[in-house]
Structure formats: structure tokens, C-alpha cells
Amino acid sequence: IHMGGESKMNCQDCHQAEDHFLKGEAGSVTITHVHPAHIDCSDCHTGSVHKNYLVNRHTQRVACQSCHIPTFAKALPTKTWWDWSTAGRDVKPENIPKDPYGLKLYDKMKGDFRWEKDVVPVYMWFNGTMRRYLAGDKIDPTKVVNLASPMGSRQDPNSKIYPFKRMGGKQPYDAGNNTIAFVQVFGLPGSDAYWQKYDWNLAIAAGMKAAGLPYSGKFDFVETCMAWPVHHMVVSKDRSVKCQHCHGGKGRLDWEALGYPGDPIEKKNR
């Protein structure tokens, strides 16, 4: 509704910059600058913007995006799974599987993919800051490694329920030091880059050396996940999420994960 139709807004209408620090980086790895990185609808839409009192009350703890972005990847599919562990296999082009959208499900350089369209987001508390995996952090390879997730909780007054895209996959890690591996994937002919020799051990050794991290010489693959905040593809009120989509029956919210014993409206109606 912002960049289509009659509004004709540009990216920079929201992503305003000061001294080359661009707003809208809260979900990225840019963590060094001191300027506010988070963009919110309330930067422009302030006060009681709805005619309905209950809807206005919801905006105290529910982000505008949670209702006005019922799904994402509306026009084109988005990648939701990337498995590096299967890369390196030679598969004839005619034998490479494709999904219903015509997109490849495998690439020798990158492994297996999964694509989805009209994706219902995952909803989590978010206070505008992210918790990230940092280089050298120890991991537990028996569990899914969370590389990026929103910070916030029901008890945090600065948190609201936001929609997120969950990105999963598998990637190499140092099996001796239990750290996520840095891999040199691209390089000149003759280099140890993965896309040159398709040798994970050589590519990891080169990547870890470039990153200034120790490498044990042993590697394996671990499942990882990331959560990316969804801010684009806002729809008008007639196409937004309705009460019954979250409350009553099998709604789209995981109430227990959000810190509630269950759907508060459903319990009240009982």
C-alpha cells in the first residue's frame, strides 16, 4: 500500500539516513553505529489511528505489521531453507528438481533449497534489538543454533508482537572447537575457495585464517536458524488480519511461546 497504488512512496521515505547511517538495519549484522536502527510504522502513524477502541488498544503491545502484513512473499517465492551440506554433488541439469514455482531445489555450488510463497509469519516479541551469534561463540551442535533472534518479552514494556520470517538451514562448523565455520566460497582459480576445489576442509581452513579464528581441522554440519523482521508488503485494512485469525480455534499465534498460558480471548469467552 505504500509503494503501490496512489501513494507512490520511495524507499528513502522510510529508510532515512544521517551521516550515511541508514535506518532499518535492526535485523542486520550492522551493530556498530549509535543511531536508531529500527523503523516502525508509528514513526509516521501516531496516536489513535483506528476508529475501533479495541484495535487501538492492541497497538500498545501488537505491532502494526502483525495485522497489516498477513503474509509475505506475495508475488515471488522466498527461500526458507538452505542446506549447504549437500553441495558439491554433480547433478545433470535435467535431473535437478524444481518446485511448483519453477525454482531449482538444488545447486552444486550451494546445496538444497526450499521455497515458499504467501508465507504466514512467525510472531515473536521484539523491542527493536537483536540477539546474534558472534564470531568465535561456542555452540551446542546437538541443538539448532540460533544465529539471529529478536530480543524482547511479554514482561518488557518496550516490546511488541512482530511478524518474522524464519530462515533455516545447515552450514559447516568447526567440530573440534564447536564454533560456526567461516568459509571462503569465492576465489581465484587455484585458490582453496570452495567454488574452486569443492573441498570443505580447505575452504574452511582458508576462511578461518582470514577471519583470524583457530581451526581444529575437523568439520561437520549443524542446523541453524535466523529470524528476520517483516516490514514490507503492508496491505490495506480490508485485507489485514482479522480477530478470528489469531483468537479462537487454531489461530496463527503460538500463545505459549509468547508467554501466555493460552488464548486470553478464548478463555474469557468460556
mmCIF file of C-alpha atoms in Angstrom:
data_model
loop_
_atom_site.group_PDB
_atom_site.id
_atom_site.type_symbol
_atom_site.label_atom_id
_atom_site.label_comp_id
_atom_site.label_asym_id
_atom_site.label_seq_id
_atom_site.Cartn_x
_atom_site.Cartn_y
_atom_site.Cartn_z
ATOM 1 C CA ILE A 1 0.000 0.000 0.000
ATOM 2 C CA HIS A 2 2.998 2.311 0.467
ATOM 3 C CA MET A 3 4.899 1.765 -2.754
ATOM 4 C CA GLY A 4 1.971 0.758 -4.947
ATOM 5 C CA GLY A 5 -1.316 2.386 -5.898
ATOM 6 C CA GLU A 6 -1.617 6.128 -5.429
ATOM 7 C CA SER A 7 0.905 6.583 -2.613
ATOM 8 C CA LYS A 8 3.997 6.156 -4.832
ATOM 9 C CA MET A 9 6.381 6.304 -1.893
ATOM 10 C CA ASN A 10 10.102 5.713 -2.349
ATOM 11 C CA CYS A 11 12.384 3.538 -0.234
ATOM 12 C CA GLN A 12 14.049 6.599 1.304
ATOM 13 C CA ASP A 13 10.731 7.894 2.638
ATOM 14 C CA CYS A 14 11.162 5.333 5.431
ATOM 15 C CA HIS A 15 14.855 4.444 5.188
ATOM 16 C CA GLN A 16 16.151 7.894 6.043
ATOM 17 C CA ALA A 17 19.871 8.365 6.501
ATOM 18 C CA GLU A 18 22.072 10.612 8.619
ATOM 19 C CA ASP A 19 25.824 10.626 8.010
ATOM 20 C CA HIS A 20 25.372 7.506 5.862
ATOM 21 C CA PHE A 21 23.784 5.558 8.735
ATOM 22 C CA LEU A 22 20.611 4.126 7.239
ATOM 23 C CA LYS A 23 17.555 3.470 9.399
ATOM 24 C CA GLY A 24 16.139 -0.011 9.045
ATOM 25 C CA GLU A 25 19.169 -2.099 9.984
ATOM 26 C CA ALA A 26 17.833 -3.555 13.231
ATOM 27 C CA GLY A 27 17.705 -7.055 11.779
ATOM 28 C CA SER A 28 21.088 -6.949 10.058
ATOM 29 C CA VAL A 29 24.602 -7.511 11.372
ATOM 30 C CA THR A 30 25.357 -3.781 11.482
ATOM 31 C CA ILE A 31 25.728 -3.198 15.215
ATOM 32 C CA THR A 32 28.459 -0.548 15.454
ATOM 33 C CA HIS A 33 26.610 2.721 14.952
ATOM 34 C CA VAL A 34 24.741 4.602 17.659
ATOM 35 C CA HIS A 35 21.892 5.968 15.558
ATOM 36 C CA PRO A 36 18.441 4.371 15.945
ATOM 37 C CA ALA A 37 18.378 1.455 13.536
ATOM 38 C CA HIS A 38 14.784 0.344 13.965
ATOM 39 C CA ILE A 39 11.984 1.691 11.744
ATOM 40 C CA ASP A 40 8.422 1.429 12.964
ATOM 41 C CA CYS A 41 5.045 2.309 11.474
ATOM 42 C CA SER A 42 4.439 4.570 14.474
ATOM 43 C CA ASP A 43 7.234 6.822 13.200
ATOM 44 C CA CYS A 44 4.535 8.212 10.894
ATOM 45 C CA HIS A 45 1.243 6.778 12.163
ATOM 46 C CA THR A 46 0.835 8.231 15.651
ATOM 47 C CA GLY A 47 -1.965 8.363 18.181
ATOM 48 C CA SER A 48 -5.301 6.576 17.869
ATOM 49 C CA VAL A 49 -5.227 5.783 14.172
ATOM 50 C CA HIS A 50 -8.195 3.374 14.226
ATOM 51 C CA LYS A 51 -11.859 4.096 14.783
ATOM 52 C CA ASN A 52 -12.215 0.953 16.877
ATOM 53 C CA TYR A 53 -11.133 1.304 20.523
ATOM 54 C CA LEU A 54 -10.091 -2.351 20.864
ATOM 55 C CA VAL A 55 -7.879 -2.152 17.787
ATOM 56 C CA ASN A 56 -6.207 0.977 19.121
ATOM 57 C CA ARG A 57 -5.664 -0.840 22.415
ATOM 58 C CA HIS A 58 -3.982 -3.697 20.574
ATOM 59 C CA THR A 59 -1.340 -1.348 19.153
ATOM 60 C CA GLN A 60 0.064 -0.894 22.665
ATOM 61 C CA ARG A 61 1.570 -4.405 22.503
ATOM 62 C CA VAL A 62 0.959 -5.562 18.923
ATOM 63 C CA ALA A 63 2.947 -4.041 16.060
ATOM 64 C CA CYS A 64 1.063 -2.607 13.092
ATOM 65 C CA GLN A 65 2.910 -5.078 10.866
ATOM 66 C CA SER A 66 1.397 -8.061 12.687
ATOM 67 C CA CYS A 67 -2.043 -7.205 11.352
ATOM 68 C CA HIS A 68 -1.215 -5.360 8.157
ATOM 69 C CA ILE A 69 1.216 -7.973 6.776
ATOM 70 C CA PRO A 70 -0.873 -11.169 6.895
ATOM 71 C CA THR A 71 1.575 -12.935 4.548
ATOM 72 C CA PHE A 72 4.843 -12.137 2.795
ATOM 73 C CA ALA A 73 6.370 -13.295 -0.494
ATOM 74 C CA LYS A 74 3.084 -12.490 -2.207
ATOM 75 C CA ALA A 75 4.377 -12.113 -5.760
ATOM 76 C CA LEU A 76 7.566 -14.199 -5.785
ATOM 77 C CA PRO A 77 8.596 -17.150 -3.567
ATOM 78 C CA THR A 78 11.147 -16.627 -0.822
ATOM 79 C CA LYS A 79 13.868 -19.041 0.258
ATOM 80 C CA THR A 80 13.134 -20.524 3.682
ATOM 81 C CA TRP A 81 15.685 -23.381 3.841
ATOM 82 C CA TRP A 82 19.289 -23.618 2.662
ATOM 83 C CA ASP A 83 21.270 -26.810 3.248
ATOM 84 C CA TRP A 84 24.965 -26.373 2.469
ATOM 85 C CA SER A 85 25.775 -29.951 3.491
ATOM 86 C CA THR A 86 24.505 -31.344 0.190
ATOM 87 C CA ALA A 87 26.574 -29.026 -2.024
ATOM 88 C CA GLY A 88 29.282 -30.344 -4.313
ATOM 89 C CA ARG A 89 27.343 -33.132 -5.996
ATOM 90 C CA ASP A 90 27.381 -33.238 -9.795
ATOM 91 C CA VAL A 91 23.779 -33.442 -10.967
ATOM 92 C CA LYS A 92 22.753 -33.226 -14.600
ATOM 93 C CA PRO A 93 20.593 -30.144 -15.290
ATOM 94 C CA GLU A 94 17.694 -32.296 -16.432
ATOM 95 C CA ASN A 95 17.781 -34.191 -13.117
ATOM 96 C CA ILE A 96 17.716 -31.132 -10.867
ATOM 97 C CA PRO A 97 14.290 -30.999 -9.183
ATOM 98 C CA LYS A 98 12.188 -27.856 -9.263
ATOM 99 C CA ASP A 99 9.392 -26.666 -7.017
ATOM 100 C CA PRO A 100 5.874 -25.728 -8.211
ATOM 101 C CA TYR A 101 7.147 -22.198 -8.920
ATOM 102 C CA GLY A 102 9.800 -23.430 -11.322
ATOM 103 C CA LEU A 103 12.712 -22.651 -8.988
ATOM 104 C CA LYS A 104 15.640 -25.040 -8.610
ATOM 105 C CA LEU A 105 15.727 -27.097 -5.429
ATOM 106 C CA TYR A 106 19.408 -27.906 -5.787
ATOM 107 C CA ASP A 107 22.586 -26.171 -6.889
ATOM 108 C CA LYS A 108 26.043 -27.760 -6.830
ATOM 109 C CA MET A 109 27.552 -24.527 -5.520
ATOM 110 C CA LYS A 110 25.083 -24.056 -2.679
ATOM 111 C CA GLY A 111 23.198 -27.256 -1.854
ATOM 112 C CA ASP A 112 19.485 -27.845 -1.350
ATOM 113 C CA PHE A 113 16.825 -25.123 -1.081
ATOM 114 C CA ARG A 114 13.241 -24.806 -0.030
ATOM 115 C CA TRP A 115 10.981 -22.029 -1.336
ATOM 116 C CA GLU A 116 7.609 -20.795 -0.071
ATOM 117 C CA LYS A 117 5.026 -18.283 -1.260
ATOM 118 C CA ASP A 118 2.322 -16.379 0.656
ATOM 119 C CA VAL A 119 4.067 -17.276 3.887
ATOM 120 C CA VAL A 120 2.334 -16.686 7.221
ATOM 121 C CA PRO A 121 4.920 -15.068 9.514
ATOM 122 C CA VAL A 122 6.124 -16.347 12.872
ATOM 123 C CA TYR A 123 5.163 -13.970 15.687
ATOM 124 C CA MET A 124 7.602 -13.018 18.461
ATOM 125 C CA TRP A 125 8.211 -10.255 20.962
ATOM 126 C CA PHE A 126 10.586 -7.584 19.658
ATOM 127 C CA ASN A 127 11.949 -4.440 21.317
ATOM 128 C CA GLY A 128 13.924 -3.271 18.297
ATOM 129 C CA THR A 129 17.174 -5.081 19.099
ATOM 130 C CA MET A 130 18.521 -8.460 18.004
ATOM 131 C CA ARG A 131 20.492 -11.220 19.670
ATOM 132 C CA ARG A 132 23.149 -12.532 17.272
ATOM 133 C CA TYR A 133 25.753 -15.252 17.031
ATOM 134 C CA LEU A 134 29.188 -13.604 17.087
ATOM 135 C CA ALA A 135 32.376 -14.996 15.582
ATOM 136 C CA GLY A 136 34.007 -17.482 17.910
ATOM 137 C CA ASP A 137 30.970 -18.104 20.116
ATOM 138 C CA LYS A 138 30.688 -21.707 21.279
ATOM 139 C CA ILE A 139 27.717 -23.742 20.044
ATOM 140 C CA ASP A 140 25.962 -26.946 21.047
ATOM 141 C CA PRO A 141 25.911 -28.982 17.810
ATOM 142 C CA THR A 142 23.205 -31.282 19.208
ATOM 143 C CA LYS A 143 20.743 -28.386 19.049
ATOM 144 C CA VAL A 144 19.609 -25.939 16.378
ATOM 145 C CA VAL A 145 21.949 -22.935 16.517
ATOM 146 C CA ASN A 146 20.071 -19.638 16.648
ATOM 147 C CA LEU A 147 22.130 -17.150 14.644
ATOM 148 C CA ALA A 148 19.793 -14.163 14.959
ATOM 149 C CA SER A 149 16.640 -13.705 17.020
ATOM 150 C CA PRO A 150 14.641 -10.761 18.352
ATOM 151 C CA MET A 151 15.086 -9.555 21.897
ATOM 152 C CA GLY A 152 12.032 -8.798 23.997
ATOM 153 C CA SER A 153 9.378 -10.473 26.094
ATOM 154 C CA ARG A 154 5.865 -10.101 27.403
ATOM 155 C CA GLN A 155 7.362 -8.568 30.568
ATOM 156 C CA ASP A 156 9.358 -5.972 28.593
ATOM 157 C CA PRO A 157 7.241 -2.790 28.271
ATOM 158 C CA ASN A 158 9.220 -1.780 25.177
ATOM 159 C CA SER A 159 8.346 -4.984 23.319
ATOM 160 C CA LYS A 160 5.563 -5.616 20.847
ATOM 161 C CA ILE A 161 4.494 -8.723 18.956
ATOM 162 C CA TYR A 162 6.035 -8.532 15.484
ATOM 163 C CA PRO A 163 5.950 -10.792 12.411
ATOM 164 C CA PHE A 164 9.157 -12.581 11.415
ATOM 165 C CA LYS A 165 10.450 -14.758 8.631
ATOM 166 C CA ARG A 166 12.158 -17.875 9.954
ATOM 167 C CA MET A 167 15.142 -18.912 7.820
ATOM 168 C CA GLY A 168 16.546 -22.386 8.419
ATOM 169 C CA GLY A 169 19.361 -24.451 7.019
ATOM 170 C CA LYS A 170 22.565 -26.364 7.633
ATOM 171 C CA GLN A 171 26.072 -24.976 7.493
ATOM 172 C CA PRO A 172 29.573 -26.124 8.437
ATOM 173 C CA TYR A 173 31.046 -25.728 11.887
ATOM 174 C CA ASP A 174 34.410 -26.470 13.477
ATOM 175 C CA ALA A 175 33.728 -29.855 15.073
ATOM 176 C CA GLY A 176 36.807 -29.584 17.273
ATOM 177 C CA ASN A 177 36.225 -26.102 18.685
ATOM 178 C CA ASN A 178 32.416 -26.094 18.358
ATOM 179 C CA THR A 179 32.244 -22.761 16.551
ATOM 180 C CA ILE A 180 30.451 -21.783 13.353
ATOM 181 C CA ALA A 181 32.897 -22.007 10.459
ATOM 182 C CA PHE A 182 33.890 -19.149 8.212
ATOM 183 C CA VAL A 183 34.183 -20.498 4.673
ATOM 184 C CA GLN A 184 35.971 -18.994 1.700
ATOM 185 C CA VAL A 185 33.469 -19.792 -1.027
ATOM 186 C CA PHE A 186 34.696 -17.476 -3.786
ATOM 187 C CA GLY A 187 38.272 -17.149 -5.012
ATOM 188 C CA LEU A 188 40.645 -17.081 -7.954
ATOM 189 C CA PRO A 189 41.476 -20.259 -9.885
ATOM 190 C CA GLY A 190 43.967 -22.334 -7.927
ATOM 191 C CA SER A 191 42.811 -20.954 -4.573
ATOM 192 C CA ASP A 192 41.320 -23.074 -1.786
ATOM 193 C CA ALA A 193 37.910 -21.448 -2.241
ATOM 194 C CA TYR A 194 35.046 -23.936 -2.083
ATOM 195 C CA TRP A 195 33.727 -22.983 -5.512
ATOM 196 C CA GLN A 196 37.152 -23.734 -6.983
ATOM 197 C CA LYS A 197 38.062 -27.123 -5.485
ATOM 198 C CA TYR A 198 34.813 -28.132 -3.730
ATOM 199 C CA ASP A 199 36.854 -29.178 -0.712
ATOM 200 C CA TRP A 200 35.173 -28.105 2.519
ATOM 201 C CA ASN A 201 38.245 -28.667 4.674
ATOM 202 C CA LEU A 202 40.476 -26.441 2.537
ATOM 203 C CA ALA A 203 37.787 -23.763 2.171
ATOM 204 C CA ILE A 204 37.102 -23.671 5.912
ATOM 205 C CA ALA A 205 40.817 -23.509 6.744
ATOM 206 C CA ALA A 206 41.192 -20.551 4.372
ATOM 207 C CA GLY A 207 38.092 -18.820 5.725
ATOM 208 C CA MET A 208 39.014 -19.259 9.384
ATOM 209 C CA LYS A 209 42.534 -17.977 8.711
ATOM 210 C CA ALA A 210 41.117 -14.879 7.016
ATOM 211 C CA ALA A 211 38.767 -14.349 9.979
ATOM 212 C CA GLY A 212 41.597 -14.739 12.486
ATOM 213 C CA LEU A 213 39.968 -17.733 14.155
ATOM 214 C CA PRO A 214 41.505 -21.094 15.086
ATOM 215 C CA TYR A 215 40.502 -24.178 13.126
ATOM 216 C CA SER A 216 40.827 -27.694 14.544
ATOM 217 C CA GLY A 217 40.915 -29.335 11.134
ATOM 218 C CA LYS A 218 37.667 -31.191 11.815
ATOM 219 C CA PHE A 219 34.296 -30.047 10.493
ATOM 220 C CA ASP A 220 30.700 -31.162 10.329
ATOM 221 C CA PHE A 221 27.350 -29.560 9.583
ATOM 222 C CA VAL A 222 24.859 -28.155 12.083
ATOM 223 C CA GLU A 223 21.289 -26.978 11.690
ATOM 224 C CA THR A 224 20.877 -23.224 12.101
ATOM 225 C CA CYS A 225 18.020 -20.747 12.075
ATOM 226 C CA MET A 226 17.530 -16.998 11.863
ATOM 227 C CA ALA A 227 14.538 -14.723 12.408
ATOM 228 C CA TRP A 228 14.180 -11.705 10.146
ATOM 229 C CA PRO A 229 11.616 -8.982 10.943
ATOM 230 C CA VAL A 230 8.974 -8.486 8.261
ATOM 231 C CA HIS A 231 8.203 -4.842 7.454
ATOM 232 C CA HIS A 232 7.361 -4.811 3.749
ATOM 233 C CA MET A 233 4.233 -5.755 1.783
ATOM 234 C CA VAL A 234 1.821 -3.815 4.012
ATOM 235 C CA VAL A 235 -1.816 -4.223 2.973
ATOM 236 C CA SER A 236 -4.905 -2.045 3.473
ATOM 237 C CA LYS A 237 -7.312 -2.570 6.363
ATOM 238 C CA ASP A 238 -9.794 -4.572 4.293
ATOM 239 C CA ARG A 239 -7.106 -7.216 3.670
ATOM 240 C CA SER A 240 -5.499 -7.136 7.112
ATOM 241 C CA VAL A 241 -5.562 -9.863 9.751
ATOM 242 C CA LYS A 242 -8.938 -10.149 11.469
ATOM 243 C CA CYS A 243 -9.692 -11.067 15.101
ATOM 244 C CA GLN A 244 -10.548 -14.689 14.315
ATOM 245 C CA HIS A 245 -7.216 -15.223 12.586
ATOM 246 C CA CYS A 246 -5.476 -15.019 15.955
ATOM 247 C CA HIS A 247 -8.224 -15.627 18.522
ATOM 248 C CA GLY A 248 -10.386 -18.698 18.840
ATOM 249 C CA GLY A 249 -9.731 -22.149 17.478
ATOM 250 C CA LYS A 250 -6.435 -22.740 15.721
ATOM 251 C CA GLY A 251 -5.195 -19.175 15.305
ATOM 252 C CA ARG A 252 -1.871 -18.086 13.861
ATOM 253 C CA LEU A 253 -0.309 -17.170 17.222
ATOM 254 C CA ASP A 254 1.656 -19.549 19.435
ATOM 255 C CA TRP A 255 0.367 -18.199 22.739
ATOM 256 C CA GLU A 256 2.630 -20.307 24.954
ATOM 257 C CA ALA A 257 5.733 -19.245 23.015
ATOM 258 C CA LEU A 258 4.652 -15.629 23.564
ATOM 259 C CA GLY A 259 4.439 -16.182 27.324
ATOM 260 C CA TYR A 260 0.677 -16.678 27.689
ATOM 261 C CA PRO A 261 -0.979 -19.785 29.175
ATOM 262 C CA GLY A 262 -3.311 -19.776 26.170
ATOM 263 C CA ASP A 263 -5.522 -17.555 24.043
ATOM 264 C CA PRO A 264 -6.772 -14.901 26.541
ATOM 265 C CA ILE A 265 -9.875 -14.081 24.469
ATOM 266 C CA GLU A 266 -10.833 -17.718 24.049
ATOM 267 C CA LYS A 267 -10.502 -18.327 27.785
ATOM 268 C CA LYS A 268 -12.587 -15.249 28.552
ATOM 269 C CA ASN A 269 -15.358 -16.448 26.241
ATOM 270 C CA ARG A 270 -15.501 -19.770 28.038
#
